[in-house]
Amino acid sequence: MITIVVAMGKNREIGVDNQLLWHLPKDLKHFKELTSGHPIIMGRKTYESIGKPLPNRTNIVISRKNDWFEEGILIVGSIKEALKFAKKIDENVFVIGGGTIYEQTIDLADQLEITLVDATLDADTYFPKIDEKIWQKIQETCHEKDEKNQYDFCFQTFTKKTSV
Ligand SMILES: NC(=O)c1ccc[n+]([C@@H]2O[C@H](COP(=O)([O-])OP(=O)(O)OC[C@H]3O[C@@H](n4cnc5c(N)ncnc54)[C@H](OP(=O)(O)O)[C@@H]3O)[C@@H](O)[C@H]2O)c1
């Protein structure tokens, strides 16, 4: 199963200047719970934004550059290769961004784990449109902002409609 994990604002904004748009520790905890123990696939810019391999997960980074190496990550040259390696490791594979990788994998994914943040922010990177003819929301849990989490947000799970 391929699951996309993303946190997006009301306009599907996900990042600016290669950074996230918010600080939401509850979302980071949720992300860790979802992905720990499984392979995670990301674009080179997202990897650089995180700055280090995430622990307890096989970090698969997609790049067209063939002249770099970093300890603790697997660098591959295409989405296809990333999925091939990930599926050898585990049947549950997580795609964690960024924008270019979401664009290229949304049609291949079986599930979307979305954190919908109640904010509208300046951004330069967006999540693709979610086609309601294809995707259905099967679960939602909402949280109010507090002293540590700066916006209200909802965790939403989408699966593909069986008739499609
Ligand atoms: N809110 C969230 O949940 C979330 C999650 C993740 C990221 N983000 C944000 O998203 C932004 C980064 O996203 P982005 O779209 O700019 O970059 P990205 O998707 O993380 O990485 C883009 C890079 O991936 C490689 N790539 C993409 N498609 C490829 C393909 N088909 N074959 C081989 N390599 C490929 C290329 O690397 P090379 O240039 O090395 O060839 C490309 O420059 C940041 O602001 C980050 O904070 C947000």
mmCIF file of C-alpha atoms and ligand atoms in Angstrom:
data_model
loop_
_atom_site.group_PDB
_atom_site.id
_atom_site.type_symbol
_atom_site.label_atom_id
_atom_site.label_comp_id
_atom_site.label_asym_id
_atom_site.label_seq_id
_atom_site.Cartn_x
_atom_site.Cartn_y
_atom_site.Cartn_z
ATOM 1 C CA MET A 1 0.000 0.000 0.000
ATOM 2 C CA ILE A 2 1.283 3.466 -0.921
ATOM 3 C CA THR A 3 0.258 6.210 1.487
ATOM 4 C CA ILE A 4 0.885 9.903 0.915
ATOM 5 C CA VAL A 5 1.413 11.955 4.083
ATOM 6 C CA VAL A 6 1.029 15.731 3.870
ATOM 7 C CA ALA A 7 0.132 18.785 5.935
ATOM 8 C CA MET A 8 -1.559 21.481 3.888
ATOM 9 C CA GLY A 9 -3.293 24.792 4.406
ATOM 10 C CA LYS A 10 -6.714 25.871 3.132
ATOM 11 C CA ASN A 11 -5.316 26.603 -0.354
ATOM 12 C CA ARG A 12 -3.350 23.322 -0.444
ATOM 13 C CA GLU A 13 -0.160 25.248 0.401
ATOM 14 C CA ILE A 14 2.620 23.066 1.842
ATOM 15 C CA GLY A 15 5.867 25.038 1.889
ATOM 16 C CA VAL A 16 7.844 28.205 1.229
ATOM 17 C CA ASP A 17 11.601 28.749 0.735
ATOM 18 C CA ASN A 18 12.084 24.999 1.225
ATOM 19 C CA GLN A 19 10.555 25.143 4.720
ATOM 20 C CA LEU A 20 7.256 24.121 6.283
ATOM 21 C CA LEU A 21 4.684 26.834 6.903
ATOM 22 C CA TRP A 22 3.862 26.137 10.551
ATOM 23 C CA HIS A 23 5.055 24.603 13.773
ATOM 24 C CA LEU A 24 2.633 21.895 14.877
ATOM 25 C CA PRO A 25 4.256 19.399 17.291
ATOM 26 C CA LYS A 26 1.058 17.303 17.378
ATOM 27 C CA ASP A 27 1.313 16.889 13.620
ATOM 28 C CA LEU A 28 4.996 15.917 13.826
ATOM 29 C CA LYS A 29 4.051 13.263 16.417
ATOM 30 C CA HIS A 30 1.258 12.013 14.135
ATOM 31 C CA PHE A 31 3.734 11.871 11.216
ATOM 32 C CA LYS A 32 6.197 9.900 13.328
ATOM 33 C CA GLU A 33 3.519 7.426 14.442
ATOM 34 C CA LEU A 34 2.356 6.860 10.869
ATOM 35 C CA THR A 35 5.770 6.411 9.265
ATOM 36 C CA SER A 36 8.048 4.840 11.913
ATOM 37 C CA GLY A 37 9.226 1.377 10.928
ATOM 38 C CA HIS A 38 8.353 1.876 7.254
ATOM 39 C CA PRO A 39 10.188 3.155 4.180
ATOM 40 C CA ILE A 40 9.669 6.843 3.411
ATOM 41 C CA ILE A 41 10.123 8.335 -0.056
ATOM 42 C CA MET A 42 10.926 12.007 -0.592
ATOM 43 C CA GLY A 43 12.321 14.448 -3.130
ATOM 44 C CA ARG A 44 15.848 15.795 -2.798
ATOM 45 C CA LYS A 45 14.627 19.251 -1.713
ATOM 46 C CA THR A 46 12.467 17.833 1.066
ATOM 47 C CA TYR A 47 15.436 15.782 2.270
ATOM 48 C CA GLU A 48 17.599 18.906 2.327
ATOM 49 C CA SER A 49 14.856 20.767 4.170
ATOM 50 C CA ILE A 50 14.747 18.068 6.874
ATOM 51 C CA GLY A 51 18.554 18.030 6.890
ATOM 52 C CA LYS A 52 19.167 14.497 8.149
ATOM 53 C CA PRO A 53 17.784 10.980 7.768
ATOM 54 C CA LEU A 54 14.679 10.405 9.884
ATOM 55 C CA PRO A 55 15.376 7.612 12.408
ATOM 56 C CA ASN A 56 13.712 4.168 12.387
ATOM 57 C CA ARG A 57 12.684 4.516 8.748
ATOM 58 C CA THR A 58 14.464 3.667 5.492
ATOM 59 C CA ASN A 59 14.934 7.103 3.908
ATOM 60 C CA ILE A 60 14.659 6.909 0.102
ATOM 61 C CA VAL A 61 15.542 10.178 -1.628
ATOM 62 C CA ILE A 62 14.772 10.837 -5.299
ATOM 63 C CA SER A 63 17.216 12.937 -7.331
ATOM 64 C CA ARG A 64 18.405 13.240 -10.914
ATOM 65 C CA LYS A 65 21.886 14.206 -9.659
ATOM 66 C CA ASN A 66 24.306 11.312 -9.741
ATOM 67 C CA ASP A 67 27.213 12.986 -7.970
ATOM 68 C CA TRP A 68 26.184 12.998 -4.345
ATOM 69 C CA PHE A 69 26.115 10.562 -1.480
ATOM 70 C CA GLU A 70 24.960 10.882 2.116
ATOM 71 C CA GLU A 71 25.224 8.394 4.884
ATOM 72 C CA GLY A 72 21.963 6.899 6.063
ATOM 73 C CA ILE A 73 19.879 7.461 2.937
ATOM 74 C CA LEU A 74 19.202 5.556 -0.255
ATOM 75 C CA ILE A 75 19.408 7.825 -3.310
ATOM 76 C CA VAL A 76 17.461 6.766 -6.399
ATOM 77 C CA GLY A 77 16.958 8.343 -9.817
ATOM 78 C CA SER A 78 13.213 7.953 -10.337
ATOM 79 C CA ILE A 79 9.838 7.455 -8.656
ATOM 80 C CA LYS A 80 9.651 3.973 -10.140
ATOM 81 C CA GLU A 81 12.976 2.989 -8.607
ATOM 82 C CA ALA A 82 11.996 4.481 -5.240
ATOM 83 C CA LEU A 83 8.790 2.442 -5.159
ATOM 84 C CA LYS A 84 10.576 -0.703 -6.283
ATOM 85 C CA PHE A 85 13.101 -0.478 -3.424
ATOM 86 C CA ALA A 86 10.505 0.550 -0.858
ATOM 87 C CA LYS A 87 8.189 -2.343 -1.706
ATOM 88 C CA LYS A 88 11.046 -4.802 -1.242
ATOM 89 C CA ILE A 89 11.462 -3.531 2.324
ATOM 90 C CA ASP A 90 7.821 -3.315 3.411
ATOM 91 C CA GLU A 91 4.323 -3.560 1.964
ATOM 92 C CA ASN A 92 3.440 -0.212 3.583
ATOM 93 C CA VAL A 93 5.263 2.607 1.838
ATOM 94 C CA PHE A 94 4.955 6.313 2.719
ATOM 95 C CA VAL A 95 5.486 9.202 0.301
ATOM 96 C CA ILE A 96 6.319 12.309 2.320
ATOM 97 C CA GLY A 97 6.755 15.037 -0.318
ATOM 98 C CA GLY A 98 7.429 17.564 -1.503
ATOM 99 C CA GLY A 99 5.273 19.190 -4.157
ATOM 100 C CA THR A 100 6.910 17.638 -7.225
ATOM 101 C CA ILE A 101 6.830 14.161 -5.703
ATOM 102 C CA TYR A 102 3.195 14.467 -4.598
ATOM 103 C CA GLU A 103 2.256 15.537 -8.164
ATOM 104 C CA GLN A 104 3.910 12.439 -9.594
ATOM 105 C CA THR A 105 2.601 9.921 -7.053
ATOM 106 C CA ILE A 106 -0.977 10.941 -6.232
ATOM 107 C CA ASP A 107 -2.332 8.736 -9.033
ATOM 108 C CA LEU A 108 -0.274 5.785 -7.765
ATOM 109 C CA ALA A 109 -1.265 6.147 -4.101
ATOM 110 C CA ASP A 110 -3.860 4.037 -2.282
ATOM 111 C CA GLN A 111 -4.338 6.319 0.718
ATOM 112 C CA LEU A 112 -3.871 9.972 1.689
ATOM 113 C CA GLU A 113 -3.094 10.969 5.288
ATOM 114 C CA ILE A 114 -3.760 14.689 5.252
ATOM 115 C CA THR A 115 -3.350 17.216 8.022
ATOM 116 C CA LEU A 116 -5.626 20.048 6.988
ATOM 117 C CA VAL A 117 -4.361 23.179 8.715
ATOM 118 C CA ASP A 118 -6.845 25.985 9.307
ATOM 119 C CA ALA A 119 -4.593 28.686 7.821
ATOM 120 C CA THR A 120 -4.085 30.579 4.563
ATOM 121 C CA LEU A 121 -0.406 31.390 4.097
ATOM 122 C CA ASP A 122 2.011 32.688 1.454
ATOM 123 C CA ALA A 123 3.645 29.688 -0.191
ATOM 124 C CA ASP A 124 5.609 28.557 -3.219
ATOM 125 C CA THR A 125 4.759 24.847 -3.082
ATOM 126 C CA TYR A 126 1.321 23.213 -3.197
ATOM 127 C CA PHE A 127 -0.334 19.816 -2.970
ATOM 128 C CA PRO A 128 -2.204 18.729 -6.129
ATOM 129 C CA LYS A 129 -6.017 18.963 -6.297
ATOM 130 C CA ILE A 130 -7.784 16.018 -4.689
ATOM 131 C CA ASP A 131 -10.311 14.659 -7.176
ATOM 132 C CA GLU A 132 -13.529 13.905 -5.270
ATOM 133 C CA LYS A 133 -14.565 11.460 -7.979
ATOM 134 C CA ILE A 134 -11.545 9.341 -7.044
ATOM 135 C CA TRP A 135 -10.975 9.970 -3.339
ATOM 136 C CA GLN A 136 -13.309 9.640 -0.370
ATOM 137 C CA LYS A 137 -12.720 10.826 3.178
ATOM 138 C CA ILE A 138 -13.145 7.895 5.573
ATOM 139 C CA GLN A 139 -11.906 9.421 8.821
ATOM 140 C CA GLU A 140 -11.390 12.825 10.417
ATOM 141 C CA THR A 141 -10.155 13.934 13.855
ATOM 142 C CA CYS A 142 -9.855 17.638 14.624
ATOM 143 C CA HIS A 143 -7.730 19.500 17.180
ATOM 144 C CA GLU A 144 -7.886 23.073 18.395
ATOM 145 C CA LYS A 145 -4.848 25.290 18.536
ATOM 146 C CA ASP A 146 -3.100 25.581 21.899
ATOM 147 C CA GLU A 147 0.043 27.153 23.363
ATOM 148 C CA LYS A 148 2.287 24.760 21.376
ATOM 149 C CA ASN A 149 0.266 24.246 18.173
ATOM 150 C CA GLN A 150 -0.330 27.544 16.415
ATOM 151 C CA TYR A 151 -3.385 26.631 14.252
ATOM 152 C CA ASP A 152 -6.507 24.467 14.424
ATOM 153 C CA PHE A 153 -6.086 21.394 12.251
ATOM 154 C CA CYS A 154 -7.763 18.096 11.295
ATOM 155 C CA PHE A 155 -6.209 14.708 10.563
ATOM 156 C CA GLN A 156 -8.038 13.259 7.561
ATOM 157 C CA THR A 157 -7.728 9.852 5.890
ATOM 158 C CA PHE A 158 -8.790 9.419 2.262
ATOM 159 C CA THR A 159 -9.022 6.156 0.312
ATOM 160 C CA LYS A 160 -9.813 5.527 -3.328
ATOM 161 C CA LYS A 161 -13.465 4.913 -4.142
ATOM 162 C CA THR A 162 -13.898 1.266 -5.056
ATOM 163 C CA SER A 163 -16.011 2.033 -8.139
ATOM 164 C CA VAL A 164 -13.157 3.940 -9.816
HETATM 165 N N1 LIG B 1 3.607 20.295 4.362
HETATM 166 C C1 LIG B 1 4.116 19.110 4.110
HETATM 167 O O1 LIG B 1 3.555 18.074 4.476
HETATM 168 C C2 LIG B 1 5.403 19.006 3.334
HETATM 169 C C3 LIG B 1 6.005 17.754 3.127
HETATM 170 C C4 LIG B 1 7.186 17.699 2.396
HETATM 171 C C5 LIG B 1 7.752 18.864 1.899
HETATM 172 N N2 LIG B 1 7.142 20.054 2.127
HETATM 173 C C6 LIG B 1 7.688 21.297 1.580
HETATM 174 O O2 LIG B 1 7.740 21.166 0.163
HETATM 175 C C7 LIG B 1 8.837 21.956 -0.311
HETATM 176 C C8 LIG B 1 9.742 21.070 -1.153
HETATM 177 O O3 LIG B 1 9.003 20.544 -2.252
HETATM 178 P P1 LIG B 1 9.532 20.745 -3.773
HETATM 179 O O4 LIG B 1 8.389 20.392 -4.658
HETATM 180 O O5 LIG B 1 10.150 22.088 -3.915
HETATM 181 O O6 LIG B 1 10.714 19.677 -3.873
HETATM 182 P P2 LIG B 1 10.766 18.078 -3.673
HETATM 183 O O7 LIG B 1 9.599 17.457 -4.381
HETATM 184 O O8 LIG B 1 10.972 17.759 -2.248
HETATM 185 O O9 LIG B 1 12.131 17.733 -4.427
HETATM 186 C C9 LIG B 1 12.286 18.076 -5.771
HETATM 187 C C10 LIG B 1 13.501 17.348 -6.301
HETATM 188 O O10 LIG B 1 13.251 15.937 -6.329
HETATM 189 C C11 LIG B 1 13.909 15.360 -7.445
HETATM 190 N N3 LIG B 1 12.911 14.807 -8.355
HETATM 191 C C12 LIG B 1 11.605 15.138 -8.487
HETATM 192 N N4 LIG B 1 11.003 14.351 -9.400
HETATM 193 C C13 LIG B 1 11.943 13.504 -9.855
HETATM 194 C C14 LIG B 1 11.934 12.432 -10.808
HETATM 195 N N5 LIG B 1 10.812 12.098 -11.460
HETATM 196 N N6 LIG B 1 13.090 11.773 -11.040
HETATM 197 C C15 LIG B 1 14.241 12.084 -10.369
HETATM 198 N N7 LIG B 1 14.310 13.090 -9.450
HETATM 199 C C16 LIG B 1 13.169 13.795 -9.198
HETATM 200 C C17 LIG B 1 14.717 16.479 -8.092
HETATM 201 O O11 LIG B 1 15.961 16.495 -7.408
HETATM 202 P P3 LIG B 1 17.354 17.000 -8.065
HETATM 203 O O12 LIG B 1 17.168 18.472 -8.276
HETATM 204 O O13 LIG B 1 18.388 16.632 -7.048
HETATM 205 O O14 LIG B 1 17.498 16.243 -9.359
HETATM 206 C C18 LIG B 1 13.889 17.711 -7.727
HETATM 207 O O15 LIG B 1 14.617 18.919 -7.785
HETATM 208 C C19 LIG B 1 9.512 22.518 0.922
HETATM 209 O O16 LIG B 1 9.004 23.828 1.176
HETATM 210 C C20 LIG B 1 9.090 21.582 2.017
HETATM 211 O O17 LIG B 1 9.134 22.179 3.299
HETATM 212 C C21 LIG B 1 5.984 20.142 2.827
#
